Short mmCIF file of C-alpha atoms and ligand atoms in Angstrom, two decimals:
data_model
loop_
_atom_site.label_atom_id
_atom_site.label_comp_id
_atom_site.label_asym_id
_atom_site.label_seq_id
_atom_site.Cartn_x
_atom_site.Cartn_y
_atom_site.Cartn_z
CA MET A 1 108.95 85.05 120.97
CA HIS A 2 111.93 85.69 118.96
CA LEU A 3 111.36 88.92 116.30
CA THR A 4 113.63 90.38 113.68
CA PRO A 5 113.29 94.15 113.83
CA LEU A 6 111.32 93.49 110.05
CA VAL A 7 108.52 91.41 112.08
CA ALA A 8 108.62 93.27 115.26
CA GLY A 9 107.65 95.84 112.81
CA LEU A 10 104.75 94.24 111.07
CA VAL A 11 103.58 93.00 114.48
CA ALA A 12 103.65 96.52 116.30
CA LEU A 13 101.88 97.57 112.49
CA ALA A 14 99.33 94.99 113.39
CA ALA A 15 98.55 96.18 116.85
CA VAL A 16 97.42 99.63 116.28
CA GLY A 17 94.55 97.94 114.65
CA ASN A 18 92.30 100.62 112.70
CA ALA A 19 95.26 103.23 112.05
CA THR A 20 96.69 103.74 108.70
CA PRO A 21 99.55 101.36 108.09
CA CYS A 22 103.08 103.39 107.74
CA PRO A 23 105.95 101.34 106.02
CA PRO A 24 106.90 98.40 108.15
CA LYS A 25 110.10 99.15 109.81
CA GLY A 26 113.00 97.75 107.51
CA ILE A 27 110.86 97.57 104.37
CA LYS A 28 111.14 100.12 101.28
CA PRO A 29 110.90 99.90 97.84
CA ILE A 30 113.36 97.61 96.16
CA LYS A 31 115.59 99.54 93.80
CA GLN A 32 118.57 96.05 93.22
CA ILE A 33 115.77 94.07 91.17
CA GLU A 34 117.40 90.47 91.32
CA LEU A 35 116.11 87.67 88.62
CA GLY A 36 118.95 85.13 89.59
CA PRO A 37 120.06 82.41 87.04
CA ARG A 38 116.64 80.82 86.40
CA PRO A 39 115.45 83.19 83.05
CA TYR A 40 118.46 82.44 81.39
CA PHE A 41 118.95 78.95 82.25
CA LEU A 42 115.39 78.72 80.62
CA VAL A 43 116.43 81.20 77.12
CA ASN A 44 119.47 78.71 76.76
CA ASN A 45 117.28 75.48 76.58
CA MET A 46 115.08 77.65 74.14
CA THR A 47 114.83 76.07 70.55
CA ASP A 48 116.68 78.36 68.18
CA GLY A 49 114.78 81.07 66.24
CA PRO A 50 113.15 84.99 66.79
CA LEU A 51 112.06 84.80 70.13
CA LYS A 52 115.09 83.07 71.52
CA LYS A 53 117.06 86.09 69.50
CA LYS A 54 115.21 88.58 70.87
CA LEU A 55 115.28 87.24 74.68
CA GLN A 56 119.08 86.14 74.26
CA GLU A 57 119.31 90.41 73.57
CA CYS A 58 117.75 91.18 76.90
CA THR A 59 119.88 89.30 78.64
CA GLU A 60 122.38 92.05 80.04
CA LYS A 61 119.85 94.62 80.36
CA PRO A 62 119.02 95.88 83.82
CA MET A 63 115.36 94.57 85.15
CA LYS A 64 112.51 96.96 86.65
CA PRO A 65 109.27 95.58 88.42
CA SER A 66 106.73 94.79 86.78
CA LYS A 67 102.87 94.70 87.18
CA TRP A 68 102.53 92.18 84.21
CA SER A 69 104.54 89.75 86.78
CA ILE A 70 102.05 88.71 89.58
CA GLY A 71 103.65 87.31 92.57
CA HIS A 72 101.45 84.34 93.07
CA ARG A 73 101.37 83.18 96.67
CA GLY A 74 103.72 85.72 97.41
CA GLY A 75 105.51 85.08 94.20
CA ALA A 76 108.17 82.51 95.21
CA PRO A 77 106.52 79.52 96.17
CA LEU A 78 108.88 77.24 93.76
CA GLN A 79 111.45 77.35 96.59
CA PHE A 80 109.95 79.21 99.24
CA PRO A 81 106.75 78.51 102.15
CA GLU A 82 103.62 79.75 100.32
CA HIS A 83 102.50 83.09 101.79
CA SER A 84 105.16 83.60 104.17
CA LEU A 85 106.98 86.76 104.47
CA GLU A 86 110.10 85.21 103.14
CA SER A 87 107.95 84.27 99.75
CA ASN A 88 106.93 87.78 99.28
CA LEU A 89 110.26 89.49 99.57
CA ALA A 90 111.77 87.04 97.27
CA GLY A 91 108.62 87.62 94.82
CA ALA A 92 109.13 91.46 95.45
CA ARG A 93 112.87 91.14 94.87
CA MET A 94 112.62 89.17 91.68
CA GLY A 95 110.64 91.96 90.24
CA ALA A 96 106.85 91.13 91.22
CA GLY A 97 104.79 94.32 90.36
CA VAL A 98 101.67 92.99 92.34
CA LEU A 99 101.96 90.39 95.42
CA GLU A 100 99.31 87.81 96.47
CA CYS A 101 97.51 87.10 99.15
CA ASP A 102 94.72 84.63 99.75
CA VAL A 103 92.53 85.07 102.55
CA ALA A 104 90.81 83.02 105.04
CA PHE A 105 89.12 83.62 108.39
CA THR A 106 90.23 82.46 111.79
CA LYS A 107 88.24 81.80 114.50
CA ASP A 108 87.95 84.97 115.81
CA ARG A 109 87.15 86.16 112.46
CA GLU A 110 90.52 88.02 111.51
CA LEU A 111 92.01 87.44 107.96
CA VAL A 112 95.29 85.40 107.18
CA CYS A 113 96.96 84.71 104.28
CA ARG A 114 96.78 81.20 103.31
CA HIS A 115 95.91 79.62 99.99
CA SER A 116 92.72 77.46 101.53
CA GLN A 117 90.94 77.85 104.49
CA CYS A 118 91.73 74.18 105.73
CA ASP A 119 95.38 73.39 104.25
CA LEU A 120 97.25 74.26 107.69
CA HIS A 121 98.22 70.62 107.94
CA THR A 122 100.12 70.92 104.71
CA THR A 123 101.75 74.18 104.95
CA THR A 124 102.35 74.81 108.05
CA ASN A 125 103.96 72.40 111.44
CA ILE A 126 100.45 72.74 113.10
CA VAL A 127 100.16 69.09 113.52
CA ALA A 128 103.85 68.79 115.44
CA ILE A 129 102.23 71.42 118.23
CA PRO A 130 99.95 68.77 120.57
CA GLU A 131 97.72 71.88 121.77
CA LEU A 132 97.02 73.11 118.45
CA ASN A 133 97.12 69.57 116.48
CA ALA A 134 94.03 68.62 119.05
CA LYS A 135 92.28 71.90 117.61
CA CYS A 136 92.49 70.49 114.12
CA THR A 137 88.95 69.75 112.45
CA GLN A 138 90.58 66.25 111.93
CA PRO A 139 94.00 66.13 114.19
CA PHE A 140 96.75 64.27 112.66
CA LYS A 141 95.69 60.39 112.30
CA ALA A 142 98.91 58.30 111.85
CA ALA A 143 98.97 55.84 108.97
CA ALA A 144 97.92 52.25 109.66
CA GLY A 145 96.80 49.27 108.36
CA GLY A 146 97.62 50.56 104.78
CA LYS A 147 95.72 53.63 105.40
CA ALA A 148 97.43 57.07 104.35
CA ALA A 149 98.42 59.43 107.45
CA SER A 150 95.87 62.13 107.31
CA ALA A 151 94.75 65.47 109.17
CA LYS A 152 92.58 68.62 108.61
CA CYS A 153 93.49 71.73 109.84
CA CYS A 154 91.78 74.92 108.92
CA THR A 155 92.58 78.77 110.11
CA SER A 156 88.98 78.58 111.67
CA ASP A 157 89.76 76.24 114.23
CA ILE A 158 92.70 78.79 115.64
CA THR A 159 92.86 82.25 116.40
CA LEU A 160 94.52 84.55 115.24
CA LYS A 161 97.02 84.70 117.96
CA GLU A 162 97.74 80.72 117.79
CA PHE A 163 98.12 81.27 114.05
CA LYS A 164 100.76 83.71 114.50
CA SER A 165 102.88 81.17 116.17
CA LEU A 166 102.87 78.84 112.84
CA CYS A 167 105.78 78.16 111.09
CA ALA A 168 104.87 77.92 107.69
CA LYS A 169 106.66 75.68 105.31
CA MET A 170 106.53 74.33 101.67
CA ASP A 171 103.36 72.56 101.15
CA GLY A 172 103.35 68.98 101.26
CA PHE A 173 102.81 65.75 103.64
CA ASN A 174 104.17 62.08 104.81
CA ALA A 175 101.09 59.57 103.48
CA SER A 176 103.25 56.76 105.36
CA ALA A 177 104.48 58.92 108.67
CA THR A 178 103.71 57.17 112.04
CA ASN A 179 104.32 60.50 113.97
CA ALA A 180 103.28 63.93 113.37
CA LYS A 181 106.88 65.14 112.84
CA ASP A 182 107.66 62.96 110.02
CA TYR A 183 104.33 64.01 108.48
CA LEU A 184 105.71 67.41 107.52
CA ALA A 185 107.49 65.82 105.49
CA GLY A 186 106.93 65.83 101.29
CA THR A 187 107.95 68.56 99.09
CA PRO A 188 108.62 67.44 95.61
CA ASN A 189 111.96 66.96 94.80
CA TRP A 190 112.00 70.18 92.28
CA ARG A 191 111.18 72.15 94.98
CA THR A 192 113.68 72.83 97.90
CA ASP A 193 113.41 72.86 102.14
CA LEU A 194 116.46 75.22 101.94
CA TYR A 195 113.72 78.24 102.80
CA ALA A 196 111.53 76.64 104.85
CA THR A 197 113.30 76.96 108.37
CA CYS A 198 110.16 78.81 110.00
CA GLY A 199 108.90 80.72 107.56
CA THR A 200 106.99 83.94 108.99
CA VAL A 201 103.03 83.62 108.43
CA LEU A 202 101.28 86.61 107.55
CA GLU A 203 97.74 88.03 108.35
CA HIS A 204 95.91 90.20 106.10
CA LYS A 205 96.60 93.38 107.38
CA GLU A 206 100.52 93.02 107.60
CA HIS A 207 100.32 92.14 104.02
CA ILE A 208 99.07 95.11 103.39
CA ALA A 209 101.40 97.19 105.36
CA LEU A 210 104.15 95.03 103.43
CA VAL A 211 102.98 95.48 99.99
CA GLU A 212 102.45 99.29 100.97
CA GLY A 213 106.01 99.72 102.14
CA LEU A 214 107.38 97.71 99.13
CA GLY A 215 105.48 100.41 96.83
CA LEU A 216 103.93 97.50 94.98
CA GLN A 217 100.33 96.51 93.92
CA HIS A 218 97.82 93.97 95.77
CA THR A 219 96.06 91.49 94.34
CA PRO A 220 93.98 89.65 97.85
CA GLU A 221 91.70 86.53 97.10
CA LEU A 222 88.76 85.51 98.82
CA LYS A 223 88.99 82.01 99.32
CA ALA A 224 85.71 79.83 99.65
CA PRO A 225 84.91 78.90 102.85
CA GLU A 226 85.22 75.49 103.76
CA VAL A 227 83.05 75.60 107.00
CA LYS A 228 79.37 76.20 106.94
CA MET A 229 78.35 79.68 106.45
CA PRO A 230 77.02 81.85 108.17
CA PHE A 231 80.22 81.01 110.43
CA GLU A 232 78.82 79.93 114.00
CA GLY A 233 75.58 81.33 112.80
CA THR A 234 76.53 85.05 112.48
CA TYR A 235 79.27 85.78 110.11
CA THR A 236 77.72 85.68 106.49
CA GLN A 237 79.70 85.34 103.19
CA GLU A 238 78.87 89.09 102.86
CA GLN A 239 80.32 89.86 106.16
CA TYR A 240 83.43 88.38 105.24
CA ALA A 241 83.74 89.98 101.58
CA GLN A 242 83.16 93.25 103.23
CA GLN A 243 85.47 92.79 105.49
CA PHE A 244 88.36 92.14 103.18
CA ILE A 245 87.69 94.99 101.00
CA ASP A 246 87.31 97.52 104.67
CA ASN A 247 91.13 96.52 105.43
CA TYR A 248 92.80 98.30 102.29
CA LYS A 249 89.83 101.16 102.91
CA LYS A 250 91.28 101.28 106.46
CA ALA A 251 94.34 101.65 105.28
CA ARG A 252 94.00 103.78 102.80
CA VAL A 253 94.92 101.89 99.59
CA PRO A 254 92.96 102.93 96.66
CA ALA A 255 90.56 100.42 94.60
CA SER A 256 92.94 101.28 91.84
CA ARG A 257 95.85 99.92 93.40
CA VAL A 258 93.80 96.42 94.63
CA PHE A 259 92.82 93.35 92.37
CA ALA A 260 90.33 91.74 94.64
CA GLN A 261 90.22 88.12 93.12
CA SER A 262 87.26 85.19 93.79
CA PHE A 263 86.48 81.96 92.28
CA ASP A 264 82.84 82.58 93.50
CA TYR A 265 80.82 84.80 90.94
CA ARG A 266 78.86 86.04 93.39
CA ASP A 267 81.51 87.89 95.72
CA VAL A 268 82.27 89.78 92.24
CA LEU A 269 78.77 90.61 92.19
CA PHE A 270 78.73 91.52 95.56
CA TRP A 271 81.42 93.97 95.59
CA LEU A 272 80.16 95.38 92.02
CA LYS A 273 77.23 96.34 94.27
CA ALA A 274 78.63 97.15 97.89
CA GLU A 275 81.88 98.63 96.62
CA PRO A 276 81.75 99.58 92.81
CA ALA A 277 85.23 100.94 92.87
CA PHE A 278 86.94 97.76 94.38
CA GLY A 279 84.24 95.60 91.77
CA LYS A 280 85.63 97.83 88.74
CA THR A 281 89.13 96.09 89.12
CA ALA A 282 87.95 92.94 90.83
CA ILE A 283 89.01 89.71 89.05
CA LEU A 284 86.55 86.95 88.15
CA LEU A 285 89.09 83.59 88.53
CA ASP A 286 87.21 81.06 86.33
CA GLU A 287 87.46 77.20 86.21
CA SER A 288 84.08 76.51 84.85
CA GLY A 289 85.67 75.22 81.85
CA ASP A 290 88.22 72.28 82.67
CA THR A 291 86.87 69.44 80.48
CA PRO A 292 85.91 69.45 76.71
CA GLU A 293 81.95 69.67 77.64
CA THR A 294 82.32 72.83 80.03
CA TYR A 295 84.71 74.52 77.56
CA PRO A 296 82.67 75.91 75.20
CA GLN A 297 79.96 77.17 77.84
CA ALA A 298 82.93 78.67 79.52
CA VAL A 299 83.51 80.80 76.92
CA LYS A 300 79.69 81.79 76.02
CA ASN A 301 79.51 82.90 79.82
CA LEU A 302 82.27 85.64 79.07
CA THR A 303 79.26 87.65 77.50
CA ALA A 304 77.12 87.65 80.81
CA TYR A 305 80.12 88.55 82.68
CA HIS A 306 80.78 91.58 80.79
CA ALA A 307 77.21 92.61 80.96
CA ALA A 308 77.02 92.35 84.60
CA GLY A 309 80.25 94.69 84.91
CA VAL A 310 83.06 92.31 85.35
CA ARG A 311 86.15 93.96 83.70
CA THR A 312 88.81 91.27 84.17
CA VAL A 313 88.38 87.30 84.20
CA ALA A 314 91.32 84.94 84.93
CA PRO A 315 91.47 81.35 83.68
CA PRO A 316 94.04 78.67 84.14
CA LEU A 317 97.31 78.77 81.54
CA TYR A 318 95.43 76.13 79.18
CA TYR A 319 92.19 78.28 78.79
CA LEU A 320 93.71 80.55 76.50
CA VAL A 321 95.95 78.64 74.22
CA GLU A 322 95.47 75.34 72.31
CA THR A 323 97.85 73.56 69.67
CA GLY A 324 97.64 74.30 66.53
CA LYS A 325 97.58 72.70 62.96
CA ASP A 326 101.28 73.08 62.47
CA GLY A 327 102.24 72.16 66.29
CA LYS A 328 102.29 75.76 67.70
CA ILE A 329 101.24 77.03 70.43
CA VAL A 330 98.03 79.41 69.50
CA PRO A 331 95.44 81.66 71.01
CA SER A 332 92.05 79.59 71.79
CA ALA A 333 88.47 80.52 71.26
CA TYR A 334 88.19 81.31 75.10
CA ALA A 335 91.30 84.49 74.57
CA LYS A 336 89.41 85.45 71.07
CA ARG A 337 86.42 86.00 72.90
CA ALA A 338 87.59 87.70 75.74
CA ALA A 339 89.46 89.79 73.73
CA GLU A 340 86.20 91.09 71.27
CA LEU A 341 84.30 91.86 74.48
CA GLY A 342 87.31 94.36 75.56
CA LEU A 343 87.37 91.95 79.02
CA ARG A 344 91.02 91.84 80.72
CA VAL A 345 93.10 88.59 81.05
CA ILE A 346 94.74 87.74 83.41
CA THR A 347 96.20 84.15 84.01
CA TRP A 348 97.36 81.44 86.50
CA SER A 349 99.74 79.55 87.17
CA LEU A 350 103.62 79.35 86.01
CA GLU A 351 106.17 77.57 87.51
CA ARG A 352 103.68 75.43 89.65
CA SER A 353 104.35 72.18 87.45
CA GLY A 354 108.17 71.66 88.15
CA PRO A 355 110.03 70.06 84.89
CA LEU A 356 108.40 70.37 81.34
CA ALA A 357 109.62 66.85 80.19
CA ALA A 358 107.95 65.44 83.14
CA VAL A 359 104.48 67.30 82.42
CA HIS A 360 105.36 66.42 78.33
CA ARG A 361 105.36 62.67 79.80
CA ASN A 362 103.05 62.41 82.61
CA GLY A 363 100.75 65.47 81.99
CA ASP A 364 99.85 68.60 84.42
CA TYR A 365 96.81 70.69 85.09
CA TYR A 366 98.04 73.76 83.62
CA TYR A 367 99.26 71.91 80.46
CA THR A 368 96.40 70.18 79.39
CA SER A 369 95.78 72.17 76.19
CA ILE A 370 99.34 71.67 74.86
CA ARG A 371 100.93 68.96 76.58
CA ASP A 372 101.99 67.46 73.30
CA VAL A 373 104.24 70.40 72.13
CA VAL A 374 105.72 71.35 75.23
CA LYS A 375 108.68 69.03 75.81
CA LYS A 376 111.29 70.97 77.58
CA ASP A 377 111.86 73.88 80.14
CA GLY A 378 112.51 76.34 77.28
CA ASP A 379 109.35 75.84 75.85
CA MET A 380 107.95 77.85 78.70
CA TYR A 381 108.69 81.26 77.04
CA GLU A 382 107.25 80.08 73.83
CA LEU A 383 104.01 79.96 75.94
CA LEU A 384 104.53 83.13 77.61
CA ASP A 385 104.81 85.09 73.79
CA VAL A 386 101.61 83.52 72.83
CA LEU A 387 99.87 84.33 76.10
CA TYR A 388 101.35 87.81 75.73
CA ARG A 389 101.32 88.44 72.00
CA GLY A 390 98.26 86.26 70.84
CA ALA A 391 95.94 86.19 74.03
CA LYS A 392 96.81 89.48 74.93
CA VAL A 393 96.95 88.57 78.72
CA ALA A 394 97.17 91.92 80.94
CA GLY A 395 99.15 89.52 83.75
CA LEU A 396 100.75 86.37 84.51
CA PHE A 397 100.43 84.63 88.19
CA SER A 398 104.00 83.04 88.91
CA ASP A 399 105.25 80.94 91.33
CA TRP A 400 108.66 81.88 90.36
CA SER A 401 108.36 86.10 89.68
CA ALA A 402 112.03 86.20 87.86
CA THR A 403 110.55 84.03 85.19
CA ALA A 404 107.83 86.51 84.22
CA THR A 405 109.65 89.16 85.51
CA PHE A 406 112.15 88.66 82.33
CA TYR A 407 110.06 88.51 79.48
CA ALA A 408 107.94 91.35 80.72
CA ASN A 409 111.27 93.82 80.56
CA CYS A 410 112.42 92.45 77.47
CA VAL A 411 109.27 93.17 75.58
CA GLY A 412 108.30 96.09 77.48
CA VAL A 413 105.09 95.51 79.57
CA GLY A 414 104.17 96.75 83.06
CA VAL A 415 107.58 98.20 83.65
C1 LIG B 501 116.60 71.65 76.69
O1 LIG B 501 116.69 70.71 77.86
C2 LIG B 501 116.01 69.39 77.44
C3 LIG B 501 115.76 68.82 78.98
O2 LIG B 501 114.86 68.57 79.39
C4 LIG B 501 117.57 68.75 76.80
O3 LIG B 501 117.11 67.64 76.42
C5 LIG B 501 117.68 69.36 75.67
O4 LIG B 501 118.75 69.11 74.66
C6 LIG B 501 117.70 71.15 75.91
N1 LIG B 501 117.78 71.91 74.61
C7 LIG B 501 118.41 72.87 74.64
C8 LIG B 501 118.43 73.88 73.28
O5 LIG B 501 119.43 73.23 75.24
C1 LIG B 502 107.81 59.56 106.20
O1 LIG B 502 107.27 58.45 107.72
C2 LIG B 502 107.54 57.53 107.48
C3 LIG B 502 107.00 56.85 108.69
O2 LIG B 502 106.64 57.59 110.01
C4 LIG B 502 108.90 57.63 108.29
O3 LIG B 502 109.66 56.54 107.92
C5 LIG B 502 110.12 58.37 106.31
O4 LIG B 502 111.15 58.36 106.95
C6 LIG B 502 109.03 59.93 105.92
N1 LIG B 502 109.63 60.22 105.43
C7 LIG B 502 110.40 61.27 105.03
C8 LIG B 502 110.79 61.84 103.61
O5 LIG B 502 110.45 61.84 106.19
C1 LIG B 503 79.09 78.99 83.41
O1 LIG B 503 79.59 77.46 83.02
C2 LIG B 503 79.26 76.74 83.53
C3 LIG B 503 79.39 75.45 82.97
O2 LIG B 503 80.75 75.22 82.24
C4 LIG B 503 78.08 76.65 84.09
O3 LIG B 503 77.59 75.41 84.93
C5 LIG B 503 77.82 77.87 85.05
O4 LIG B 503 76.77 78.07 85.77
C6 LIG B 503 77.94 79.07 84.26
N1 LIG B 503 78.17 80.13 85.13
C7 LIG B 503 77.77 81.33 85.15
C8 LIG B 503 77.29 82.38 86.29
O5 LIG B 503 76.92 81.30 84.41
#
């Protein structure tokens, strides 16, 4: 096994099990925050006006990490393999003040960072490793007779040790692949494989130690199991939700620096009861209002969430804004109701959609309510400004942390 000193530090740290993690070797808080050219490219592309002028005035400012800038899947999956060590380091370098680990469990019931329990076939090289491919829920099947290539590989198919032997890659697959190696292709052309040179996968405990070493804050998400619970008859949802919190307690990370997330209301209610300190800072992710038919009920639901003790809700970007009469982006009914109730609002996810001209042409989930008025990349900052000033969002998940960090520094939020 080839290990850089940094990874060796993380591994050594994981090996000590229950002990308090000390910062992994070589990991220290980042002082020189670097945003790269993208925020400035976006500002240049804005329509002239007061917001563009204000943002232009910030272009020579030194940048600091901001808690408003939340590193989605590590903070840099626009260009780095998601949830890898490298994505987290890039997110931290770009000033994300909070880093995300989506959590799923392995066959031996250890917790690892993956966006879903069963995405190993599109986010790692598992199908190209014959002995691990054989353990997949559905091993790789070549494209044939007009049927697309397919596979389904879950973290619960393999042990932690096996998981750690994988390389993280850009999310995607080649539907016409006739062999496993070809199946690994499929990165959209506006992403890149430049850093997909065997990304380092992380277990949850390593992610905690990494974030502690960087001096940042934690936002883990308990991912819905895709296998029947209790897993193998004995591992219950509550044990899983408790183990997830226990990893922070063992690492002596106070609940005030942990923002646990789940789409499952029952998980958040469980934390409020079993771990009230972590329940109080928890984030209820909300995708219950995706259609015009379900949206009004999603707004109504906010009252009950608040009454039950939920303090933070997190809907997708487009629930919080709509297109106003004059063709401007304005806050939505959801945003207004959350503000009335005093709920903190976090939203997801910026920089997942590629060039906005194509979003305007073809539509895109995250821009559903404002597709008509979003036409060019510079419009991203018009959206951010309405999210911050109008919808009062307290944090924003981004696939490219620099974009959110720049705005946060310019308006002075979370820095
Ligand atoms: C912004 O980029 C688009 C291409 O998406 C281009 O057509 C437009 O002219 C640019 N606008 C500005 C102000 O640079
Ligand atoms: C996808 O798979 C096919 C068949 O295996 C192969 O010919 C093609 O080059 C692959 N595409 C990419 C982008 O690698
Ligand atoms: C929230 O609203 C949806 C409809 O959009 C409904 O199906 C769901 O049961 C509600 N959830 C709760 C917890 O009230």
